[in-house]
mmCIF file of C-alpha atoms in Angstrom:
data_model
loop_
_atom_site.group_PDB
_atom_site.id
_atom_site.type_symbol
_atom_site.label_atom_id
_atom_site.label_comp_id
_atom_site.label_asym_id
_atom_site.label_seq_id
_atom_site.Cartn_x
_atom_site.Cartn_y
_atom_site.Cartn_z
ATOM 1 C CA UNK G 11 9.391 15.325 -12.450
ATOM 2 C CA UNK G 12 13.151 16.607 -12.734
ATOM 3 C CA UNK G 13 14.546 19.899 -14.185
ATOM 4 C CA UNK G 14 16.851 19.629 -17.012
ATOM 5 C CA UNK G 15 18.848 22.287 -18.215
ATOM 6 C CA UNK G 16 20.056 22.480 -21.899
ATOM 7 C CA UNK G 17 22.467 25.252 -22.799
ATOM 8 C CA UNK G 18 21.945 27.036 -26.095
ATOM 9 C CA UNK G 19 23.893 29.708 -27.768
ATOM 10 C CA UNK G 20 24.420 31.600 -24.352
ATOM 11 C CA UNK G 21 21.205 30.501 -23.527
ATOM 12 C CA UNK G 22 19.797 28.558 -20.810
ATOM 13 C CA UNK G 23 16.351 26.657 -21.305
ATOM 14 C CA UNK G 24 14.683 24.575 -18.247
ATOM 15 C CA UNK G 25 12.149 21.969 -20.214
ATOM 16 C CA UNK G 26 10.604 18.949 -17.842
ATOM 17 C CA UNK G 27 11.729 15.689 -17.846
ATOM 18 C CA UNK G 28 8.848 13.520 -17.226
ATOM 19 C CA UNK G 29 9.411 9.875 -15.702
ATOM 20 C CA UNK G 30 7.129 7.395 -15.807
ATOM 21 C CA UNK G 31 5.251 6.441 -12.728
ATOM 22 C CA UNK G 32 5.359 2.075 -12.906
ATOM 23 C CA UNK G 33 1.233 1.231 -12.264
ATOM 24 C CA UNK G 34 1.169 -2.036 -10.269
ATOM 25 C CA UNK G 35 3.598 -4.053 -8.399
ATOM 26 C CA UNK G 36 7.088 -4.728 -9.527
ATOM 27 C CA UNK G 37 8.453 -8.369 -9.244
ATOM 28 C CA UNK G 38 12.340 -8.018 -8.568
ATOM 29 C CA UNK G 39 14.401 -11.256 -9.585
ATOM 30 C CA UNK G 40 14.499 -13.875 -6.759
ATOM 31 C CA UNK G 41 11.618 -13.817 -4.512
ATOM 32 C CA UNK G 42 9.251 -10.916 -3.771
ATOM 33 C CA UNK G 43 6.879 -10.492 -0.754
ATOM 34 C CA UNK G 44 4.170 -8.652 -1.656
ATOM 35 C CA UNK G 45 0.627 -7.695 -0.340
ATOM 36 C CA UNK G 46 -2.968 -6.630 -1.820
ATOM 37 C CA UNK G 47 -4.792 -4.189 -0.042
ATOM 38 C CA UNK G 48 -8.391 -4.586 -0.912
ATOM 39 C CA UNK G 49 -10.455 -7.539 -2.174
ATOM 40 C CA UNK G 50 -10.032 -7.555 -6.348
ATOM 41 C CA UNK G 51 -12.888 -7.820 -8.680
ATOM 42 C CA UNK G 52 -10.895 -11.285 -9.469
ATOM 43 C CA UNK G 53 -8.408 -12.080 -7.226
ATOM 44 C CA UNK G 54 -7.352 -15.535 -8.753
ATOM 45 C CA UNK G 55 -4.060 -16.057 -9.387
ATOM 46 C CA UNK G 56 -4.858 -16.557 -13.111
ATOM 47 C CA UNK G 57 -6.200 -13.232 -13.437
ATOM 48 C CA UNK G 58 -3.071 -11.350 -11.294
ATOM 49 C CA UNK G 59 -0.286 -13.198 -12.648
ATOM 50 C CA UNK G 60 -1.965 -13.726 -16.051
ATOM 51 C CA UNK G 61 0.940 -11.765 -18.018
ATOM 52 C CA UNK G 62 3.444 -14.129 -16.938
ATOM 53 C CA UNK G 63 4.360 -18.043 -17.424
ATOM 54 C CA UNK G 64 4.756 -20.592 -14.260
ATOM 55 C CA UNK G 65 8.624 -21.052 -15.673
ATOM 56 C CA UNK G 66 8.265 -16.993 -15.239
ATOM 57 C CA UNK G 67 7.019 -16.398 -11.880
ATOM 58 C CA UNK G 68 6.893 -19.933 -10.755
ATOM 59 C CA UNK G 69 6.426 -20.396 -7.118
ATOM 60 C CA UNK G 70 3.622 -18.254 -5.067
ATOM 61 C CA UNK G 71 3.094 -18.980 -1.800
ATOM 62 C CA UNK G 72 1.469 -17.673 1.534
ATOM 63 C CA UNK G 73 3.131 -17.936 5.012
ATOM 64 C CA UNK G 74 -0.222 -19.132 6.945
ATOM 65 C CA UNK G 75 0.690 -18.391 10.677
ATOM 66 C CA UNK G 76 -2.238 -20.274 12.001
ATOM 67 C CA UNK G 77 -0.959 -23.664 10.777
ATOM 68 C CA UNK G 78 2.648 -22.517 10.792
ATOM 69 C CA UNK G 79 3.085 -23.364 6.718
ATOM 70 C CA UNK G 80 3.730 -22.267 3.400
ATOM 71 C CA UNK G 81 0.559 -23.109 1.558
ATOM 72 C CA UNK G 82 -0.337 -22.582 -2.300
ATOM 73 C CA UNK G 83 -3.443 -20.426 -2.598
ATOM 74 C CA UNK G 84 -5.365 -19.835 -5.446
ATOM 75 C CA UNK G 85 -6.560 -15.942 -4.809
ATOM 76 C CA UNK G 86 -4.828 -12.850 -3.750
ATOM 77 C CA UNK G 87 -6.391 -12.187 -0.718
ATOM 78 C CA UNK G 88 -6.329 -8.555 1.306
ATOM 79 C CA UNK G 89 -4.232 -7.454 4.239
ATOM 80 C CA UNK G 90 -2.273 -11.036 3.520
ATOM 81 C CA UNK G 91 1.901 -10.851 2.329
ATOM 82 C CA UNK G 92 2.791 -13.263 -0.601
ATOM 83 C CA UNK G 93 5.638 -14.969 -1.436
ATOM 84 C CA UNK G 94 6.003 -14.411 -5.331
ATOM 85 C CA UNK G 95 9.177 -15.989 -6.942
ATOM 86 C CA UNK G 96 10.590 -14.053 -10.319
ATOM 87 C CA UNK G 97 12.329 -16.309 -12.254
ATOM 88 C CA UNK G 98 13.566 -13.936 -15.145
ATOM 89 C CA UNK G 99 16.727 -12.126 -15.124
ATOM 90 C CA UNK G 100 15.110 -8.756 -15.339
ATOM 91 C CA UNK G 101 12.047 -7.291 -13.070
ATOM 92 C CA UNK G 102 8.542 -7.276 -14.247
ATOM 93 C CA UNK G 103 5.443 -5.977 -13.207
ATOM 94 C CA UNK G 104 1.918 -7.264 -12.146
ATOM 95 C CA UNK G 105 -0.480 -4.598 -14.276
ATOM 96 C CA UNK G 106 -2.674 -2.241 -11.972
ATOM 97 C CA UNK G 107 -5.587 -2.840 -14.204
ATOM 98 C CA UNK G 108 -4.862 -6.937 -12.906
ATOM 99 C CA UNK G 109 -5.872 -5.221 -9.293
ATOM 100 C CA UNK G 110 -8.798 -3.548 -9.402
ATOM 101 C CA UNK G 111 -10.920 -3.440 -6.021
ATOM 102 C CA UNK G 112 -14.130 -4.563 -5.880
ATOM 103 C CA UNK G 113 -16.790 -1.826 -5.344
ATOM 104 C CA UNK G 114 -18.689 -2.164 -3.109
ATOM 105 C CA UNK G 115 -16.628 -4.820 -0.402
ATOM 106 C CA UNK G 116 -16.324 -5.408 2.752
ATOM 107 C CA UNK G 117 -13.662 -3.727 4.525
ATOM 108 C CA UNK G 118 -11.073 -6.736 4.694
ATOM 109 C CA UNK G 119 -9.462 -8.162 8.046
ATOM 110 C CA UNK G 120 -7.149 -10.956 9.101
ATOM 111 C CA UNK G 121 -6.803 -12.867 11.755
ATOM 112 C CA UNK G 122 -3.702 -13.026 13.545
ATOM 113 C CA UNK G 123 -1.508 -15.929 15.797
ATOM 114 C CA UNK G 124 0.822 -15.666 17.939
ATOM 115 C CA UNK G 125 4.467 -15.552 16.475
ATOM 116 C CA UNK G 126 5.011 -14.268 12.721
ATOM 117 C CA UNK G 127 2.047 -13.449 10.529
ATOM 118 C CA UNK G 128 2.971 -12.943 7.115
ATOM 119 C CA UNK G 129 0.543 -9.392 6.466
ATOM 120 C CA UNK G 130 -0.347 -6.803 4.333
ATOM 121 C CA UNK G 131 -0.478 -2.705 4.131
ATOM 122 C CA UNK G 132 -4.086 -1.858 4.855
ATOM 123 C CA UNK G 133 -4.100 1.635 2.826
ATOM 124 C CA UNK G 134 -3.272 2.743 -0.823
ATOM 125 C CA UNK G 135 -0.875 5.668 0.890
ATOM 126 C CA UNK G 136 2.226 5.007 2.993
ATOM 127 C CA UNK G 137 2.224 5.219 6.565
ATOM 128 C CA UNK G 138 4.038 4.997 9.875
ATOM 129 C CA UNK G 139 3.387 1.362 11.034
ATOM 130 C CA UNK G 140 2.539 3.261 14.637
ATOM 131 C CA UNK G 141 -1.222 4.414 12.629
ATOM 132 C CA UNK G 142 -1.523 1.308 9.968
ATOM 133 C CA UNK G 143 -1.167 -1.217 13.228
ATOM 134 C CA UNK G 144 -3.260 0.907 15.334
ATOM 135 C CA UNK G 145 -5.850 -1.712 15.388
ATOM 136 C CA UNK G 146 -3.463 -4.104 17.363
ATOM 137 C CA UNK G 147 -1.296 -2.221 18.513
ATOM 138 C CA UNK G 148 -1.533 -3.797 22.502
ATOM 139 C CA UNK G 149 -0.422 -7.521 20.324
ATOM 140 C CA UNK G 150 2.136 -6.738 18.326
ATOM 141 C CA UNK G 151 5.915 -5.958 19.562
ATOM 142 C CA UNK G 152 7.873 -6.208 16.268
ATOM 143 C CA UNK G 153 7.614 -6.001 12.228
ATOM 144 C CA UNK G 154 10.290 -6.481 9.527
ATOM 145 C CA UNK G 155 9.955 -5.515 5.705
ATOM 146 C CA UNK G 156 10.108 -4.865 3.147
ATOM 147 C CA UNK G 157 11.868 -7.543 1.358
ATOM 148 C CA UNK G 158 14.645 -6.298 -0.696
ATOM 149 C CA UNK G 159 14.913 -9.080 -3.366
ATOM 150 C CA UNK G 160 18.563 -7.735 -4.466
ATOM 151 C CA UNK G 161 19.896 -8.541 -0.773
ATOM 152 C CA UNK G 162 17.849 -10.698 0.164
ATOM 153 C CA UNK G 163 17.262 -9.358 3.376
ATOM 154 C CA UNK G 164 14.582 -6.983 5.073
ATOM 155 C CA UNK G 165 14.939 -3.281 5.205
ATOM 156 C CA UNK G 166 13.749 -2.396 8.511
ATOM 157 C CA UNK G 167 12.505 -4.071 11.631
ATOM 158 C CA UNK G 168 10.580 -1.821 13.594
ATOM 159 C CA UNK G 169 9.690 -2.045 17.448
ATOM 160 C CA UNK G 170 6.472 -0.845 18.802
ATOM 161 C CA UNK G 171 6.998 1.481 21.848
ATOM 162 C CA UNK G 172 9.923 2.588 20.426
ATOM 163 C CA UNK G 173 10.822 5.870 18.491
ATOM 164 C CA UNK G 174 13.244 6.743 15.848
ATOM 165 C CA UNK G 175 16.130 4.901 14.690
ATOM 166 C CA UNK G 176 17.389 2.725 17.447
ATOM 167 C CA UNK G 177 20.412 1.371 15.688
ATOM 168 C CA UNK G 178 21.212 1.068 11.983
ATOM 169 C CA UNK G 179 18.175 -0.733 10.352
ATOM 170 C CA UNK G 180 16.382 -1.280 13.550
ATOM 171 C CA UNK G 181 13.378 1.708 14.196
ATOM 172 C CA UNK G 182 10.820 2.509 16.241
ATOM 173 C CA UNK G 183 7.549 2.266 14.827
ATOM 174 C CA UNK G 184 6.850 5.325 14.564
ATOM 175 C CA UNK G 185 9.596 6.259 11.949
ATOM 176 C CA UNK G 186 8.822 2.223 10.423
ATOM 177 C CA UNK G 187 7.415 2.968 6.899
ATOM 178 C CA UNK G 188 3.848 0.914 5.476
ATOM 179 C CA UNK G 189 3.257 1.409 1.377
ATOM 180 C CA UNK G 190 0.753 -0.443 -0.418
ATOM 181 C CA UNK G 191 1.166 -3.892 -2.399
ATOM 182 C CA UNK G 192 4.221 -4.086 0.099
ATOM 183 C CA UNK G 193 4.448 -7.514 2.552
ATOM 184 C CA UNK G 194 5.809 -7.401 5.849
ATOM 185 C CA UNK G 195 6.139 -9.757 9.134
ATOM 186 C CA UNK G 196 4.356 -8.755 12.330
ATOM 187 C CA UNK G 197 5.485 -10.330 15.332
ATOM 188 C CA UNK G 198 2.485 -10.859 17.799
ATOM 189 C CA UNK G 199 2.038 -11.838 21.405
ATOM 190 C CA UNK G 200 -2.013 -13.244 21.014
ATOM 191 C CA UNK G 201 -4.475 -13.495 19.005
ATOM 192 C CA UNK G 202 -5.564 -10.325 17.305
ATOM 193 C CA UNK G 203 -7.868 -8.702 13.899
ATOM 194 C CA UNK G 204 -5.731 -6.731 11.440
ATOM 195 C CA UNK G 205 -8.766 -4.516 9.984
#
């Protein structure tokens, strides 16, 4: 919500400008990595991406550390990143009502490997990656995201132990931001559960 103020006749009046909060995720041109944090009611691709064309978002793929390839799936799954390819000129967006969580579920986890694992925010709020990778936080040294599709380049990479900015885009993990439907890289040292 921002102020506006309108001048009348010697008079000032504040009125509310209103701006739309976007509901769901928004596909920037180029390629977008993105993450789902909680098992969908139907998380098949069909369903998610069901607004669009394959010339429109036309390549989706997931970064599966533990045979070190891209692979095609057919779901969204939770706590996993996605590679999702916008083909238009303009950004779109995946509806929320496309992601509703199944109620009841199991809470979701993920296996990790060592090296890069493509992962997911496991929360609906942002937070510090120190508390969302609290769960492995003795495997993991290192995380980069989020993609920025206009740059084509990550925002931050964050190093656990570490505190603050360190240098330009590189943080400590306590000041390294998590949101939800964002994908990220985590850098671990052995097998671990992302829960």
């Amino acid at each position: 919500i921002m102020p506006n103020v309108e001048v009348f006749d010697d008079t000032v009046q504040l009125q509310t400008l209103i701006i739309p909060e976007i509901e769901g995720i928004v596909l920037m041109p180029g390629w977008n990595l993105i993450s789902i944090p909680e098992t969908l009611e139907d998380p098949s691709m069909a369903n998610v991406l069901q607004d669009f064309s394959d010339t429109e978002i036309d390549f989706v793929f997931y970064d599966d550390a533990s045979t070190d390839m891209m692979v095609v799936p057919t779901d969204f799954e939770p706590l996993k990143a996605y590679w999702v390819h916008n083909n238009m000129a303009e950004a779109v967006v995946i509806n929320e009502e496309y992601l509703t969580p199944m109620v009841p579920s199991t809470p979701p986890s993920l296996m990790l490997y060592p090296g890069s694992n493509a992962v997911g925010h496991t929360a609906d709020v942002e937070l510090c990656a120190d508390v969302a990778l609290g769960p492995i936080d003795d495997c993991y040294s290192k995380i980069k995201g989020p993609w920025m599709p206009s740059i084509n380049e990550y925002a931050y990479v964050g190093y656990n132990g570490d505190e603050g900015v360190i240098n330009g885009n590189h943080v400590g993990t306590d000041v390294f931001k998590m949101d939800m439907y964002e994908g990220f890289y985590v850098f671990v040292n052995e097998e671990c559960m992302l829960a």
